[in-house]
GROMACS .gro file of C-alpha atoms in nm:
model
  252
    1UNK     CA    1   0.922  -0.787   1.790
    2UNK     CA    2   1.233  -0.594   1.833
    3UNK     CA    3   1.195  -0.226   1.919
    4UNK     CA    4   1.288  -0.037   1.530
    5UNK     CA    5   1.433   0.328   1.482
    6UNK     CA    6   1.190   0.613   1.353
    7UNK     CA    7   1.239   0.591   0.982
    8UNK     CA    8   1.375   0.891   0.825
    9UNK     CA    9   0.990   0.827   0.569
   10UNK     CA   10   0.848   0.985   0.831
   11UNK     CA   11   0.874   1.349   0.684
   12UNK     CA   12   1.052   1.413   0.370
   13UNK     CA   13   1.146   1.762   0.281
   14UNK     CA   14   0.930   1.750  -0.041
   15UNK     CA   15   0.632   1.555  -0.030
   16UNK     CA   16   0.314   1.513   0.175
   17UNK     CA   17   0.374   1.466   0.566
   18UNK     CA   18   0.180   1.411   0.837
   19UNK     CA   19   0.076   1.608   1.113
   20UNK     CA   20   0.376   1.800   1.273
   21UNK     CA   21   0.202   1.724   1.646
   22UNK     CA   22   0.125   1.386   1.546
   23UNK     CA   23   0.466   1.265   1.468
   24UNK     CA   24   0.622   1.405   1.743
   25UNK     CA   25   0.428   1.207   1.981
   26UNK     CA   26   0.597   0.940   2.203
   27UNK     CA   27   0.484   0.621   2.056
   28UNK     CA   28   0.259   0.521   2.363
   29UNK     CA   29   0.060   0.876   2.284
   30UNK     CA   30   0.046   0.741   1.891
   31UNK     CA   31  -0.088   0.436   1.972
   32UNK     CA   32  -0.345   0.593   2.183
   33UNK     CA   33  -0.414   0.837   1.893
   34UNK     CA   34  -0.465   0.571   1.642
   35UNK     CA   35  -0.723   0.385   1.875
   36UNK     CA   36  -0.922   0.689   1.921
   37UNK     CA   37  -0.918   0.769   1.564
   38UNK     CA   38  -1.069   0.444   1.497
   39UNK     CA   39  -1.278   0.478   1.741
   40UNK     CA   40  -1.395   0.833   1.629
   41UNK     CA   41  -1.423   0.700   1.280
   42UNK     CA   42  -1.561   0.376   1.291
   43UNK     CA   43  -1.767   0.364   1.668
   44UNK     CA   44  -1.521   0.026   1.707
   45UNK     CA   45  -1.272  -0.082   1.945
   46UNK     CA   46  -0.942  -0.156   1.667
   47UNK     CA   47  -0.758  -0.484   1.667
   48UNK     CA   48  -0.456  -0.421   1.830
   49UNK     CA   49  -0.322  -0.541   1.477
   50UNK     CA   50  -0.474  -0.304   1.311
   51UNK     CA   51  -0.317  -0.022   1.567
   52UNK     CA   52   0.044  -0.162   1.569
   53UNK     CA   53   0.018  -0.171   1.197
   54UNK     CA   54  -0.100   0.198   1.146
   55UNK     CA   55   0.211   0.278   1.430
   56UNK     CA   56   0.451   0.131   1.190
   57UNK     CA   57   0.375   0.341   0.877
   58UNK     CA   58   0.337   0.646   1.103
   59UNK     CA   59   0.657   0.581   1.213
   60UNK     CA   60   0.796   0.556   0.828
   61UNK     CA   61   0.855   0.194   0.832
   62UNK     CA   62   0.791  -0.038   0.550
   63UNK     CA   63   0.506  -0.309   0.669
   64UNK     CA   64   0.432  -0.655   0.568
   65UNK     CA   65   0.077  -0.750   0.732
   66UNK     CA   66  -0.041  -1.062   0.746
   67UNK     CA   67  -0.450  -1.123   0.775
   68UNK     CA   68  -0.723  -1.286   0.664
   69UNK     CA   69  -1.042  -1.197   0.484
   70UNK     CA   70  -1.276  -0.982   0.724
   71UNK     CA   71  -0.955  -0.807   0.959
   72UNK     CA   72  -1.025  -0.500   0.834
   73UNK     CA   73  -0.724  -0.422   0.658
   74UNK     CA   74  -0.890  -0.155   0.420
   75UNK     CA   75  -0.900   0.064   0.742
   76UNK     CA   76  -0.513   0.071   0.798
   77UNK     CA   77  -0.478   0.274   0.518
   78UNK     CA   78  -0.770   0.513   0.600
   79UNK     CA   79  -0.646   0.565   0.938
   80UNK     CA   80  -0.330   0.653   0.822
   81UNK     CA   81  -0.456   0.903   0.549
   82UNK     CA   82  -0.644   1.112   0.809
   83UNK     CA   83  -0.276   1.194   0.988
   84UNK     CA   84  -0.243   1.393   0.670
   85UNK     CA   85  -0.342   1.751   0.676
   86UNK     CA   86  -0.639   1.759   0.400
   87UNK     CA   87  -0.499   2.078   0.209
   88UNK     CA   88  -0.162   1.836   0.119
   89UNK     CA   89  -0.397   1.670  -0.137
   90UNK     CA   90  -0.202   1.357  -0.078
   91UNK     CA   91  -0.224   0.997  -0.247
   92UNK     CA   92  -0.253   0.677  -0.142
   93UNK     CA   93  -0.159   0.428  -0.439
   94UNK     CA   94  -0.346   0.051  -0.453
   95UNK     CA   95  -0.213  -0.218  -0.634
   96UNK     CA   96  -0.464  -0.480  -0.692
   97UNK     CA   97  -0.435  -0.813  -0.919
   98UNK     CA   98  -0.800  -0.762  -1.049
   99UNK     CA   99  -1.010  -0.505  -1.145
  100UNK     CA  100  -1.315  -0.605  -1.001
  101UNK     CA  101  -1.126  -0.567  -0.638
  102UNK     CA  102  -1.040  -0.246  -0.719
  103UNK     CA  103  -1.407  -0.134  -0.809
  104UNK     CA  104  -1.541  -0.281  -0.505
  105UNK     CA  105  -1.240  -0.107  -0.275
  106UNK     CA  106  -1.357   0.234  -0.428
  107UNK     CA  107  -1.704   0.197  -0.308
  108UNK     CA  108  -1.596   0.133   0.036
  109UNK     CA  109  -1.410   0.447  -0.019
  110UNK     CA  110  -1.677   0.634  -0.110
  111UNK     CA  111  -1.905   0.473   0.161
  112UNK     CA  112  -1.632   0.659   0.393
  113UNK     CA  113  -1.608   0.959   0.273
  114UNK     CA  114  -1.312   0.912   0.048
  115UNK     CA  115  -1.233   1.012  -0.319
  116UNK     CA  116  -1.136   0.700  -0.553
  117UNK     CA  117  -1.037   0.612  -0.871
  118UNK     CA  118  -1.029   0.240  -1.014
  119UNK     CA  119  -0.804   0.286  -1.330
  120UNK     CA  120  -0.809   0.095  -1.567
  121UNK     CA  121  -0.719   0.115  -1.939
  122UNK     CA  122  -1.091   0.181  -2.026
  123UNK     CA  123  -1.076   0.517  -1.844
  124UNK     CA  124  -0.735   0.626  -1.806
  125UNK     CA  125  -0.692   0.911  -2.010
  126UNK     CA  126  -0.559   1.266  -2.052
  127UNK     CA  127  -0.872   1.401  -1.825
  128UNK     CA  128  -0.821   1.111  -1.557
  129UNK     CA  129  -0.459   1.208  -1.582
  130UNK     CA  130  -0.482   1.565  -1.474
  131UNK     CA  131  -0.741   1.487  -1.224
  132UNK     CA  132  -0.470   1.247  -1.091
  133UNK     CA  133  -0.191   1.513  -1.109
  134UNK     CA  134  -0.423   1.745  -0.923
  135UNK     CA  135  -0.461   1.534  -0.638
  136UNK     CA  136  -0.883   1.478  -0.665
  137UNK     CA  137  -0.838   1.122  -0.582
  138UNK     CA  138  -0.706   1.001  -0.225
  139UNK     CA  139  -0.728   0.662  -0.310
  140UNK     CA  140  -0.605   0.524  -0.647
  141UNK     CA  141  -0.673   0.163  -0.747
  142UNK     CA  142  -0.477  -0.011  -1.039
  143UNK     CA  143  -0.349  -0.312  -1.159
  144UNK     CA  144   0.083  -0.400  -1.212
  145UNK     CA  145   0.025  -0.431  -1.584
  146UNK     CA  146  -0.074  -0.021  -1.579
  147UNK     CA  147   0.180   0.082  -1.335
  148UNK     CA  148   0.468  -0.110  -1.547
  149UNK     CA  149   0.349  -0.094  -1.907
  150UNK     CA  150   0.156   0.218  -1.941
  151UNK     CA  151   0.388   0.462  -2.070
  152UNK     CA  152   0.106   0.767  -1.984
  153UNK     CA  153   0.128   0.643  -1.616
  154UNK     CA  154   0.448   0.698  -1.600
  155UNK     CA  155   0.471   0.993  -1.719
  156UNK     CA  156   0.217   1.118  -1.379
  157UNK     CA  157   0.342   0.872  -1.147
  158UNK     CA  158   0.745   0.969  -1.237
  159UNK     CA  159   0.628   1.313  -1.203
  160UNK     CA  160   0.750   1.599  -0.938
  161UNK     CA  161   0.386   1.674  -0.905
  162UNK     CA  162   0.264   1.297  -0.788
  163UNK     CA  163   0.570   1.205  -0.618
  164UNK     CA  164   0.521   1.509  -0.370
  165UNK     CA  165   0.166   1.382  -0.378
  166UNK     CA  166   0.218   1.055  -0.272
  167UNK     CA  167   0.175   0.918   0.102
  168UNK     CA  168   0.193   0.509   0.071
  169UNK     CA  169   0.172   0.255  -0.165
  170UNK     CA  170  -0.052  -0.059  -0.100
  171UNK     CA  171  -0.022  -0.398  -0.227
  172UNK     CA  172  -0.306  -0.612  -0.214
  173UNK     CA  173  -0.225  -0.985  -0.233
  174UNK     CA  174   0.126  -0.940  -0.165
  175UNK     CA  175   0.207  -1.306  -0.197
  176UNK     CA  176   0.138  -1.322  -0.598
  177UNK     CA  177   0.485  -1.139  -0.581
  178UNK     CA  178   0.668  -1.411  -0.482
  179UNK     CA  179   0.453  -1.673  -0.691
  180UNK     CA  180   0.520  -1.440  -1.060
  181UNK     CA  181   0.896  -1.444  -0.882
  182UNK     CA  182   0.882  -1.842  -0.879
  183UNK     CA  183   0.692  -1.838  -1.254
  184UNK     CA  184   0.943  -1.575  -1.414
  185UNK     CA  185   1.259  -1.766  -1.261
  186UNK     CA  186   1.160  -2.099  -1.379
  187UNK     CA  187   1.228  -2.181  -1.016
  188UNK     CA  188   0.905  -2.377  -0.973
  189UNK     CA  189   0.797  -2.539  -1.323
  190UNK     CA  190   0.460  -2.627  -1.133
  191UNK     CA  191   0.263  -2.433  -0.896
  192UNK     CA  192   0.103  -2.587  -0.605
  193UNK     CA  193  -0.122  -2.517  -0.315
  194UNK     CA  194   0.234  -2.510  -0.147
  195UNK     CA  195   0.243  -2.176  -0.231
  196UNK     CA  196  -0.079  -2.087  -0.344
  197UNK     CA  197  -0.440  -2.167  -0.259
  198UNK     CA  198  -0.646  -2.311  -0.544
  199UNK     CA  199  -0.882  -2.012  -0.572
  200UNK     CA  200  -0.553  -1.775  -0.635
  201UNK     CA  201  -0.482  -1.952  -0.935
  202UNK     CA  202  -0.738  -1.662  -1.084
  203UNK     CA  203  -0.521  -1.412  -1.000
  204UNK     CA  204  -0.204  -1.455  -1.158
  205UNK     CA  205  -0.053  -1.160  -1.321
  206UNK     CA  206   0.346  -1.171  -1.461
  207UNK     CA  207   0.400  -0.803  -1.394
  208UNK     CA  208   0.348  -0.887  -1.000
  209UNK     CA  209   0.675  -1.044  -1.015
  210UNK     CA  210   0.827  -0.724  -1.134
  211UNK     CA  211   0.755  -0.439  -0.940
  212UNK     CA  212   1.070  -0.422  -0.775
  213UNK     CA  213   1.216  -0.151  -0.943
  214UNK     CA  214   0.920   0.097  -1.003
  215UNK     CA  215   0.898   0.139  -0.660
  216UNK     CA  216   1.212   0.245  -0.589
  217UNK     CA  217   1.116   0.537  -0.692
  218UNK     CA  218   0.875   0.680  -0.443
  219UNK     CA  219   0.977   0.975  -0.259
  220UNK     CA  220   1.109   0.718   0.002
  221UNK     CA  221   0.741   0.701   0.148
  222UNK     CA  222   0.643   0.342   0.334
  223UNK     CA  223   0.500   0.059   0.106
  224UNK     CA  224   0.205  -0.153   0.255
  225UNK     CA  225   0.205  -0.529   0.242
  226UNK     CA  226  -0.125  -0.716   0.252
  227UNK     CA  227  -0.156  -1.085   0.246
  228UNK     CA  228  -0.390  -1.345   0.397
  229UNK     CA  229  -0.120  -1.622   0.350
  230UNK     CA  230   0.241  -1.601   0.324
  231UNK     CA  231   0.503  -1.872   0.463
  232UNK     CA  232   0.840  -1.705   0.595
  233UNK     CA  233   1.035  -1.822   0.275
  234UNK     CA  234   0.793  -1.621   0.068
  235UNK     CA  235   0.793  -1.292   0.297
  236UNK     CA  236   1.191  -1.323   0.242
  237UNK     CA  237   1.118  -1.380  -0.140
  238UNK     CA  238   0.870  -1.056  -0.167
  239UNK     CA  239   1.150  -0.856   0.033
  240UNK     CA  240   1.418  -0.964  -0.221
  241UNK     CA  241   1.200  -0.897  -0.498
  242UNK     CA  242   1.070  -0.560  -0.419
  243UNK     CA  243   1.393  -0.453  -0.326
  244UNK     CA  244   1.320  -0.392   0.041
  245UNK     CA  245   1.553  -0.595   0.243
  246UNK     CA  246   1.631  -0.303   0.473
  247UNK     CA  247   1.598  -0.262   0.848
  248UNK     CA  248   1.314  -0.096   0.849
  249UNK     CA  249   1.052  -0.362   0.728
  250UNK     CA  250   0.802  -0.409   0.991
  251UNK     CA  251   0.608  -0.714   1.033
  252UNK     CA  252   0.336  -0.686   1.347
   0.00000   0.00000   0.00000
């Protein structure tokens, strides 16, 4: 992989940054950082994967990882919340294609000593909504049809308040972007296990295919690509789509 520039996401004048001493370190003394914060954290040696991946978003950069079930891909995003001071109250914002991921991600959250919030349309309300606003949560788990349709998220989430709140944005199952691309475009009239493994067929949501220009608007902090399959025409199609075909996307 071709040595990248330091993104200009790593501090922004406004929102949540990291560490002042931890940024400034030369990227062998991050690297070394990252493995010993895993190490302090979990009592595990990290995948170098998992290191080069936490690096990346240090370093600002946009980050499509690609991993299967079991990597441990939950723990990138820890890793890189704990280079945030804790009096910043900052964010981390899930996107998840079903609910019942996002209930089980919040428990490992919990487990670990994090504050998270599955929200849903059952519980989002004007309570939730302040407690959002306030920062309670560090982790907050939600499906595309909220963050595009709900008109009271975006009233917090387009908000001075959250945006200088917010620290990354996750997406979970980052290939269903491309697939709701294909669906919406009429560019594939049939869906195959081409693109898609049978027991993804569960998971299709339309508004995955549209997130493109929400997050635009994000205090220009990284985004976070998960997938545990993607074939290069698809990462391409996900970059197009979400509007990040820039020269700082990152795949380890």
């Amino acid at each position: 992989m071709h040595q990248l520039a330091i993104s200009k996401r790593v501090r922004t004048p406004t929102s949540v940054n990291m560490y002042k001493k931890i940024y400034e370190k030369t990227d062998e003394k991050l690297k070394e950082f990252i493995k010993q914060t895993s190490m302090d954290t979990y009592q595990q040696e990290p995948k170098a994967l998992q290191v080069e991946t936490v690096f990346n978003l240090a370093r600002g950069r946009n980050t499509f990882l690609l991993a299967g079930t079991g990597f441990g891909k939950s723990r990138i995003s820890e890793m890189y919340f704990k280079m945030i001071p804790k009096m910043k109250r900052a964010v981390v914002l899930v996107l998840n294609p079903l609910d019942s991921l996002g209930d089980n991600q919040v428990l490992e959250k919990e487990k670990a000593g994090f504050t998270a919030i599955n929200l849903t349309q059952m519980n989002f309300n004007k309570t939730t909504a302040e407690a959002i606003m306030n920062g309670d949560y560090n982790f907050i788990y939600l499906s595309p049809e909220i963050f595009l349709n709900s008109k009271s998220f975006d009233e917090v989430y387009f908000s001075t308040t959250f945006q200088n709140r917010l620290a990354l944005i996750v997406i979970d199952e980052a290939h269903m972007v491309y697939i709701w691309g294909l669906v919406e475009s009429s560019t594939s009239k049939t869906i195959t296990s081409v693109h898609l493994p049978i027991e993804d067929y569960a998971l299709f949501r339309p508004c995955y295919g549209k997130l493109g220009p929400h997050l635009l608007f994000r205090n220009d902090k990284p985004i976070l690509l998960l997938s545990a399959t993607c074939r290069p025409v698809a990462v391409q199609g996900i970059m197009k789509s979400l509007k990040l075909n820039d020269d700082n996307l990152c795949q380890p």
